[in-house]
Amino acid sequence: MFKTGAGVLADRRRLPTALRAVLGYYADTGVFDAGSLSLKSEIDDRTEAMVDDVTDRIEDALEDEFGRPVEFSYDTKLILPAQLTLGYVYRNARQQAPGDPVIDAIADGVPTVDETALEQGPAQDLAPREMVVRAEQMTRLSIEALIDGDMRDAINDDEFEDFEVDFDASEADRRRVAEVAQSALQSHLDGLLEDMPPVVENAYQWAVDYSEAHQDRDGYFRELMTAAEDGDEDSLTDIREEYKFAEYDEEPATLTETEKELPYSKTQYARVGVLYDGMLDLYRLAGLDIDDEFAKAIVLAIIGAQVWLDDVDDYGDDRAEGQLTPVTAEYLLAPDDEAAYRRVVDVTEQYLDLAKSYATVADSPLTGVAVEYIYRSGEPDVLPGKPE
């Protein structure tokens, strides 16, 4: 009875999305964990401080470039997996050592992170205190790396609307801002990685190289889309075989056959998923126990979010600019707009439903609620062909 009522409330759009996500996850799984909701607030505060550190570094570089102070803000959803992973480690640590004042102090922002924690390599059977210290260190590194990667994508795709500066910037200025910001982040990241064991830098570089190899094919995919728009049947076949159902030429670190067979799995894993596989490897190399189901939940959730939030919202611009995404691909491959709309929803639900089920198996309600939040934040009404 309670689950049914929660499901009804979750569908009421006038309620806040965050509340609907909690209710929807409970209605779907029967899981409600008040402690995870409290933990989310703590994790948000900790990671916000980390993002502020990155922003300060970018603003210093922009001041040098433009000869005056520049306020910079960046709206990115792509650090969510780092937040969820920190929350996952915190929850496990607190379950092992409830009420530990050192763990609580770190959550309150006390700077206890040992910057040399990895110098001796990964440790096994970490004590709860050491777990959260290392998780903090890896989360700081991951957030900076993820923002760097997101900025690289913005430069590659000529899409700069996700960040703001406090002056009337031309398109050329916005590119210049992005390039300066990315250069500053890369320089700092290189210094951090030099101070860590080579295996950490190798894991990071592998993920970057894998993602950039996909970006290098962007021009080819644009050509396919242009030809398909002009009615070339061979190009439609190539989009289906090389983009929607492409075969992996290098095995993904986390995904199994089930996930590899999902539509767009290979291309979207290379586009965004691999970066989070690489991120999770950093936590593992720090000696932290990251469950395989949790890792799959993270990778699938971020792919689903990329399609459902970014690609859906950007459909009009991407179609006009010849940018191939799972959404623009479906509007080329489907027989009509309504069929394309249904396929986009279906693809999204395949990823997010699997992500939610893996989060539940991994005992990470915070991740499950986040997946539900992603789904309920989507606005597919912007797409053509919505069934009446």
Short mmCIF file of C-alpha atoms in Angstrom, two decimals:
data_model
loop_
_atom_site.label_atom_id
_atom_site.label_comp_id
_atom_site.label_asym_id
_atom_site.label_seq_id
_atom_site.Cartn_x
_atom_site.Cartn_y
_atom_site.Cartn_z
CA MET A 1 0.00 0.00 0.00
CA PHE A 2 2.79 2.45 0.93
CA LYS A 3 4.71 1.67 -2.27
CA THR A 4 1.59 2.25 -4.38
CA GLY A 5 0.95 5.59 -2.71
CA ALA A 6 4.58 6.60 -3.19
CA GLY A 7 4.31 5.79 -6.88
CA VAL A 8 1.23 7.98 -7.24
CA LEU A 9 2.95 10.89 -5.49
CA ALA A 10 6.11 10.42 -7.56
CA ASP A 11 4.11 11.08 -10.72
CA ARG A 12 2.79 14.43 -9.48
CA ARG A 13 4.86 16.97 -11.38
CA ARG A 14 4.05 19.81 -9.00
CA LEU A 15 6.18 18.15 -6.33
CA PRO A 16 9.94 18.87 -6.28
CA THR A 17 11.90 16.52 -8.54
CA ALA A 18 14.20 15.44 -5.70
CA LEU A 19 11.21 14.31 -3.61
CA ARG A 20 9.63 12.56 -6.60
CA ALA A 21 12.91 10.71 -7.15
CA VAL A 22 12.96 9.42 -3.56
CA LEU A 23 9.32 8.36 -3.78
CA GLY A 24 9.79 6.80 -7.21
CA TYR A 25 12.79 4.76 -6.12
CA TYR A 26 10.92 3.54 -3.04
CA ALA A 27 7.85 2.67 -5.14
CA ASP A 28 10.00 0.71 -7.56
CA THR A 29 12.32 -1.09 -5.12
CA GLY A 30 10.85 -0.81 -1.64
CA VAL A 31 14.10 0.81 -0.47
CA PHE A 32 13.97 3.94 1.69
CA ASP A 33 17.10 4.98 3.58
CA ALA A 34 16.83 8.24 5.49
CA GLY A 35 20.54 8.14 6.30
CA SER A 36 21.42 8.31 2.62
CA LEU A 37 19.33 11.46 2.22
CA SER A 38 21.25 13.11 5.05
CA LEU A 39 24.51 11.87 3.55
CA LYS A 40 23.66 13.49 0.22
CA SER A 41 23.65 16.93 1.82
CA GLU A 42 27.07 16.31 3.36
CA ILE A 43 28.52 15.03 0.09
CA ASP A 44 27.10 18.00 -1.82
CA ASP A 45 28.82 20.38 0.60
CA ARG A 46 32.16 18.54 0.34
CA THR A 47 32.18 18.32 -3.43
CA GLU A 48 30.97 21.90 -3.82
CA ALA A 49 34.09 22.99 -1.95
CA MET A 50 36.20 20.88 -4.31
CA VAL A 51 34.55 22.46 -7.36
CA ASP A 52 35.15 25.90 -5.84
CA ASP A 53 38.87 25.06 -5.67
CA VAL A 54 38.84 24.16 -9.37
CA THR A 55 36.93 27.36 -10.20
CA ASP A 56 39.46 29.47 -8.30
CA ARG A 57 42.27 27.89 -10.31
CA ILE A 58 40.47 28.63 -13.58
CA GLU A 59 39.72 32.23 -12.57
CA ASP A 60 43.39 32.83 -11.75
CA ALA A 61 44.34 31.63 -15.25
CA LEU A 62 41.63 33.77 -16.87
CA GLU A 63 42.79 36.85 -14.98
CA ASP A 64 46.29 36.30 -16.39
CA GLU A 65 44.86 35.84 -19.89
CA PHE A 66 42.43 38.77 -19.97
CA GLY A 67 44.33 41.17 -17.73
CA ARG A 68 41.46 41.60 -15.28
CA PRO A 69 39.49 39.51 -12.76
CA VAL A 70 37.00 37.16 -14.41
CA GLU A 71 34.16 35.38 -12.63
CA PHE A 72 33.66 31.89 -14.01
CA SER A 73 30.87 29.39 -13.36
CA TYR A 74 30.34 26.01 -14.92
CA ASP A 75 27.09 24.07 -14.98
CA THR A 76 28.02 20.42 -15.39
CA LYS A 77 26.17 17.29 -14.29
CA LEU A 78 29.14 15.08 -15.04
CA ILE A 79 30.68 15.18 -11.56
CA LEU A 80 27.64 13.35 -10.18
CA PRO A 81 29.40 9.93 -10.33
CA ALA A 82 32.29 11.26 -8.23
CA GLN A 83 29.78 12.54 -5.68
CA LEU A 84 28.01 9.18 -5.62
CA THR A 85 31.27 7.27 -5.25
CA LEU A 86 32.35 9.43 -2.32
CA GLY A 87 28.93 8.85 -0.77
CA TYR A 88 29.26 5.11 -1.36
CA VAL A 89 32.60 4.97 0.46
CA TYR A 90 31.38 7.22 3.30
CA ARG A 91 28.32 5.02 3.82
CA ASN A 92 30.43 1.86 3.95
CA ALA A 93 32.91 3.48 6.36
CA ARG A 94 30.18 4.67 8.69
CA GLN A 95 28.55 1.26 8.70
CA GLN A 96 31.88 -0.19 9.82
CA ALA A 97 32.63 2.54 12.36
CA PRO A 98 29.42 4.31 13.42
CA GLY A 99 29.98 7.55 15.27
CA ASP A 100 33.71 7.79 14.47
CA PRO A 101 34.53 11.49 15.09
CA VAL A 102 37.37 11.54 12.54
CA ILE A 103 35.07 10.34 9.75
CA ASP A 104 32.47 12.92 10.78
CA ALA A 105 35.16 15.63 10.89
CA ILE A 106 36.19 14.91 7.31
CA ALA A 107 32.54 15.17 6.27
CA ASP A 108 32.39 18.55 8.01
CA GLY A 109 35.27 19.81 5.89
CA VAL A 110 38.23 19.43 8.25
CA PRO A 111 41.29 19.18 5.96
CA THR A 112 42.62 15.82 7.09
CA VAL A 113 43.38 14.41 3.64
CA ASP A 114 46.94 13.10 3.40
CA GLU A 115 48.22 14.12 -0.04
CA THR A 116 50.85 11.34 0.09
CA ALA A 117 48.36 8.59 0.93
CA LEU A 118 49.11 6.67 -2.25
CA GLU A 119 52.89 6.85 -2.23
CA GLN A 120 53.19 3.33 -0.86
CA GLY A 121 50.68 1.97 -3.38
CA PRO A 122 47.24 0.45 -2.71
CA ALA A 123 46.56 -1.01 0.70
CA GLN A 124 44.27 -3.88 1.54
CA ASP A 125 41.65 -3.99 4.28
CA LEU A 126 41.75 -0.27 4.93
CA ALA A 127 40.45 0.99 8.24
CA PRO A 128 37.30 3.13 7.91
CA ARG A 129 39.21 6.35 8.64
CA GLU A 130 41.75 5.62 5.90
CA MET A 131 38.93 4.71 3.52
CA VAL A 132 37.38 8.16 3.71
CA VAL A 133 40.74 9.93 3.58
CA ARG A 134 41.65 8.16 0.37
CA ALA A 135 38.16 8.59 -1.04
CA GLU A 136 38.46 12.34 -0.46
CA GLN A 137 41.78 12.43 -2.28
CA MET A 138 40.47 10.44 -5.24
CA THR A 139 37.30 12.52 -5.42
CA ARG A 140 39.30 15.74 -5.63
CA LEU A 141 41.40 14.28 -8.43
CA SER A 142 38.35 12.84 -10.20
CA ILE A 143 36.35 16.07 -10.12
CA GLU A 144 39.22 18.00 -11.64
CA ALA A 145 39.77 15.30 -14.28
CA LEU A 146 36.07 15.14 -15.15
CA ILE A 147 35.75 18.90 -15.56
CA ASP A 148 38.89 18.84 -17.68
CA GLY A 149 37.37 16.12 -19.86
CA ASP A 150 34.05 17.95 -20.11
CA MET A 151 35.89 21.11 -21.18
CA ARG A 152 37.79 19.13 -23.82
CA ASP A 153 34.44 17.95 -25.20
CA ALA A 154 33.11 21.51 -25.25
CA ILE A 155 36.11 22.65 -27.29
CA ASN A 156 35.84 19.66 -29.63
CA ASP A 157 32.09 20.18 -30.20
CA ASP A 158 32.13 24.01 -30.22
CA GLU A 159 29.52 23.98 -27.44
CA PHE A 160 30.25 26.56 -24.76
CA GLU A 161 26.81 27.26 -23.30
CA ASP A 162 27.42 25.31 -20.07
CA PHE A 163 29.77 27.90 -18.58
CA GLU A 164 29.35 31.59 -17.85
CA VAL A 165 31.70 34.54 -17.42
CA ASP A 166 30.92 38.00 -16.07
CA PHE A 167 31.41 39.87 -19.35
CA ASP A 168 29.68 39.96 -22.71
CA ALA A 169 31.73 37.26 -24.39
CA SER A 170 31.76 36.69 -28.13
CA GLU A 171 31.92 33.17 -29.53
CA ALA A 172 35.66 33.63 -30.01
CA ASP A 173 35.97 34.81 -26.38
CA ARG A 174 34.07 31.78 -25.13
CA ARG A 175 36.37 29.44 -27.01
CA ARG A 176 39.34 31.33 -25.61
CA VAL A 177 37.92 31.00 -22.09
CA ALA A 178 37.42 27.26 -22.58
CA GLU A 179 40.93 26.75 -23.91
CA VAL A 180 42.53 28.71 -21.08
CA ALA A 181 40.45 26.87 -18.48
CA GLN A 182 41.26 23.47 -19.95
CA SER A 183 44.95 24.28 -20.17
CA ALA A 184 45.02 25.36 -16.52
CA LEU A 185 43.28 22.18 -15.43
CA GLN A 186 45.52 19.94 -17.50
CA SER A 187 48.66 21.58 -16.13
CA HIS A 188 47.51 21.08 -12.54
CA LEU A 189 46.37 17.51 -13.21
CA ASP A 190 49.73 16.65 -14.75
CA GLY A 191 51.42 17.83 -11.56
CA LEU A 192 49.09 15.80 -9.34
CA LEU A 193 49.61 12.65 -11.39
CA GLU A 194 53.39 13.03 -11.34
CA ASP A 195 53.26 12.75 -7.55
CA MET A 196 51.33 9.47 -7.68
CA PRO A 197 52.43 5.93 -8.54
CA PRO A 198 52.73 5.35 -12.33
CA VAL A 199 49.83 2.89 -12.26
CA VAL A 200 47.48 5.76 -11.35
CA GLU A 201 48.65 7.95 -14.22
CA ASN A 202 48.46 4.97 -16.59
CA ALA A 203 44.84 4.26 -15.64
CA TYR A 204 43.91 7.91 -16.12
CA GLN A 205 45.70 8.16 -19.45
CA TRP A 206 44.09 4.96 -20.74
CA ALA A 207 40.61 6.40 -20.18
CA VAL A 208 41.53 9.72 -21.81
CA ASP A 209 43.07 8.01 -24.86
CA TYR A 210 40.04 5.73 -25.25
CA SER A 211 37.67 8.71 -25.15
CA GLU A 212 39.76 10.83 -27.50
CA ALA A 213 39.89 8.00 -30.04
CA HIS A 214 36.11 8.26 -30.20
CA GLN A 215 36.26 12.05 -30.53
CA ASP A 216 38.64 11.61 -33.45
CA ARG A 217 35.80 9.87 -35.32
CA ASP A 218 33.46 12.82 -34.86
CA GLY A 219 34.12 14.13 -38.37
CA TYR A 220 33.34 10.74 -39.88
CA PHE A 221 30.07 10.46 -37.96
CA ARG A 222 29.10 13.96 -39.10
CA GLU A 223 29.68 12.91 -42.70
CA LEU A 224 27.48 9.86 -42.18
CA MET A 225 24.72 12.00 -40.74
CA THR A 226 24.88 14.53 -43.57
CA ALA A 227 24.69 11.76 -46.17
CA ALA A 228 21.81 10.09 -44.30
CA GLU A 229 19.92 13.40 -44.17
CA ASP A 230 20.28 13.50 -47.96
CA GLY A 231 18.67 10.08 -48.23
CA ASP A 232 21.72 7.87 -48.68
CA GLU A 233 20.65 4.37 -47.60
CA ASP A 234 24.21 3.09 -47.23
CA SER A 235 24.89 5.80 -44.66
CA LEU A 236 21.84 4.74 -42.66
CA THR A 237 23.20 1.19 -42.64
CA ASP A 238 26.58 2.48 -41.47
CA ILE A 239 24.98 4.50 -38.67
CA ARG A 240 23.11 1.41 -37.51
CA GLU A 241 26.17 -0.86 -37.66
CA GLU A 242 28.96 1.52 -36.65
CA TYR A 243 27.15 3.82 -34.24
CA LYS A 244 24.05 2.16 -32.82
CA PHE A 245 25.27 -1.43 -32.69
CA ALA A 246 29.04 -0.99 -33.01
CA GLU A 247 31.18 -3.84 -31.74
CA TYR A 248 33.82 -3.26 -29.10
CA ASP A 249 37.37 -3.46 -30.40
CA GLU A 250 38.74 -3.15 -26.84
CA GLU A 251 36.92 -4.71 -23.93
CA PRO A 252 35.30 -2.29 -21.47
CA ALA A 253 36.66 -2.59 -17.96
CA THR A 254 33.28 -2.81 -16.25
CA LEU A 255 30.54 -3.85 -18.66
CA THR A 256 29.45 -7.44 -19.27
CA GLU A 257 27.74 -8.96 -22.32
CA THR A 258 24.36 -7.70 -21.10
CA GLU A 259 25.47 -4.07 -21.17
CA LYS A 260 27.59 -4.44 -24.31
CA GLU A 261 24.49 -5.47 -26.25
CA LEU A 262 22.56 -2.30 -25.39
CA PRO A 263 21.91 0.12 -28.29
CA TYR A 264 24.73 2.67 -28.64
CA SER A 265 26.73 0.88 -25.94
CA LYS A 266 30.14 1.04 -27.60
CA THR A 267 29.93 4.61 -28.88
CA GLN A 268 28.48 6.03 -25.67
CA TYR A 269 30.87 4.07 -23.50
CA ALA A 270 33.70 5.63 -25.51
CA ARG A 271 32.02 9.04 -25.41
CA VAL A 272 31.44 9.26 -21.66
CA GLY A 273 31.29 5.88 -19.93
CA VAL A 274 34.99 5.08 -20.15
CA LEU A 275 35.86 8.26 -18.24
CA TYR A 276 33.92 6.91 -15.26
CA ASP A 277 35.42 3.47 -15.58
CA GLY A 278 38.76 5.24 -15.36
CA MET A 279 37.56 7.28 -12.40
CA LEU A 280 36.47 4.17 -10.52
CA ASP A 281 39.83 2.55 -11.26
CA LEU A 282 41.48 5.43 -9.40
CA TYR A 283 39.44 4.62 -6.29
CA ARG A 284 40.33 0.93 -6.61
CA LEU A 285 44.01 1.73 -7.05
CA ALA A 286 43.74 3.66 -3.79
CA GLY A 287 42.77 0.39 -2.12
CA LEU A 288 39.05 1.13 -1.93
CA ASP A 289 36.56 -1.68 -2.46
CA ILE A 290 34.30 -0.60 -5.32
CA ASP A 291 31.67 -3.23 -6.01
CA ASP A 292 31.24 -4.31 -9.66
CA GLU A 293 27.49 -3.71 -9.50
CA PHE A 294 28.06 -0.20 -8.17
CA ALA A 295 30.51 0.47 -11.02
CA LYS A 296 28.02 -0.72 -13.62
CA ALA A 297 25.32 1.44 -12.06
CA ILE A 298 27.56 4.50 -12.36
CA VAL A 299 28.62 3.88 -15.97
CA LEU A 300 25.09 3.09 -17.17
CA ALA A 301 23.57 6.02 -15.28
CA ILE A 302 25.94 8.53 -16.83
CA ILE A 303 25.32 7.18 -20.34
CA GLY A 304 21.58 7.38 -19.71
CA ALA A 305 21.95 10.92 -18.37
CA GLN A 306 23.96 11.99 -21.41
CA VAL A 307 21.20 10.80 -23.73
CA TRP A 308 18.16 11.78 -21.66
CA LEU A 309 19.30 15.18 -20.41
CA ASP A 310 21.87 16.53 -22.86
CA ASP A 311 21.12 14.85 -26.20
CA VAL A 312 17.37 15.25 -25.84
CA ASP A 313 17.68 18.93 -24.88
CA ASP A 314 20.17 19.59 -27.69
CA TYR A 315 18.27 17.67 -30.37
CA GLY A 316 17.30 20.72 -32.43
CA ASP A 317 20.80 22.21 -32.42
CA ASP A 318 22.48 18.84 -33.01
CA ARG A 319 20.21 18.08 -35.96
CA ALA A 320 20.88 21.49 -37.49
CA GLU A 321 24.64 21.20 -36.94
CA GLY A 322 24.98 17.61 -38.16
CA GLN A 323 25.98 16.18 -34.76
CA LEU A 324 25.31 12.45 -34.52
CA THR A 325 23.99 11.36 -31.10
CA PRO A 326 21.70 8.50 -30.10
CA VAL A 327 18.78 10.93 -30.35
CA THR A 328 19.57 12.35 -33.78
CA ALA A 329 20.41 8.83 -34.95
CA GLU A 330 16.98 7.51 -33.99
CA TYR A 331 15.26 10.31 -35.92
CA LEU A 332 17.20 9.17 -38.97
CA LEU A 333 16.75 5.43 -38.48
CA ALA A 334 13.12 5.28 -37.39
CA PRO A 335 10.30 5.23 -39.99
CA ASP A 336 8.64 8.33 -38.52
CA ASP A 337 8.94 10.85 -35.69
CA GLU A 338 6.62 9.00 -33.33
CA ALA A 339 8.62 5.80 -33.68
CA ALA A 340 11.83 7.78 -33.10
CA TYR A 341 10.38 9.36 -29.97
CA ARG A 342 9.40 5.96 -28.59
CA ARG A 343 12.85 4.54 -29.37
CA VAL A 344 14.63 7.39 -27.56
CA VAL A 345 12.49 6.76 -24.47
CA ASP A 346 13.11 3.02 -24.75
CA VAL A 347 16.89 3.39 -25.08
CA THR A 348 16.99 5.69 -22.07
CA GLU A 349 14.88 3.38 -19.94
CA GLN A 350 17.07 0.39 -20.80
CA TYR A 351 20.13 2.18 -19.43
CA LEU A 352 18.50 3.76 -16.40
CA ASP A 353 16.48 0.70 -15.37
CA LEU A 354 19.63 -1.44 -15.42
CA ALA A 355 21.54 1.24 -13.53
CA LYS A 356 18.85 1.39 -10.86
CA SER A 357 18.78 -2.40 -10.46
CA TYR A 358 22.57 -2.54 -10.09
CA ALA A 359 22.48 0.27 -7.53
CA THR A 360 19.98 -1.71 -5.47
CA VAL A 361 22.11 -4.87 -5.63
CA ALA A 362 25.15 -2.82 -4.58
CA ASP A 363 23.21 -1.46 -1.58
CA SER A 364 23.66 2.12 -2.75
CA PRO A 365 20.26 3.81 -2.32
CA LEU A 366 21.86 7.20 -2.92
CA THR A 367 22.80 6.03 -6.42
CA GLY A 368 19.38 4.50 -7.01
CA VAL A 369 17.66 7.76 -6.09
CA ALA A 370 20.11 9.67 -8.33
CA VAL A 371 19.17 7.44 -11.27
CA GLU A 372 15.50 8.07 -10.58
CA TYR A 373 16.25 11.81 -10.40
CA ILE A 374 17.93 11.68 -13.82
CA TYR A 375 14.88 10.03 -15.35
CA ARG A 376 12.38 12.42 -13.77
CA SER A 377 14.48 15.44 -14.80
CA GLY A 378 14.21 14.64 -18.51
CA GLU A 379 12.07 16.76 -20.82
CA PRO A 380 11.31 14.56 -23.83
CA ASP A 381 8.43 16.87 -24.78
CA VAL A 382 10.96 18.98 -26.67
CA LEU A 383 11.29 16.15 -29.20
CA PRO A 384 8.99 15.82 -32.22
CA GLY A 385 6.58 12.92 -32.50
CA LYS A 386 5.34 12.59 -28.93
CA PRO A 387 2.32 10.24 -29.00
CA GLU A 388 -0.99 11.93 -28.25
#
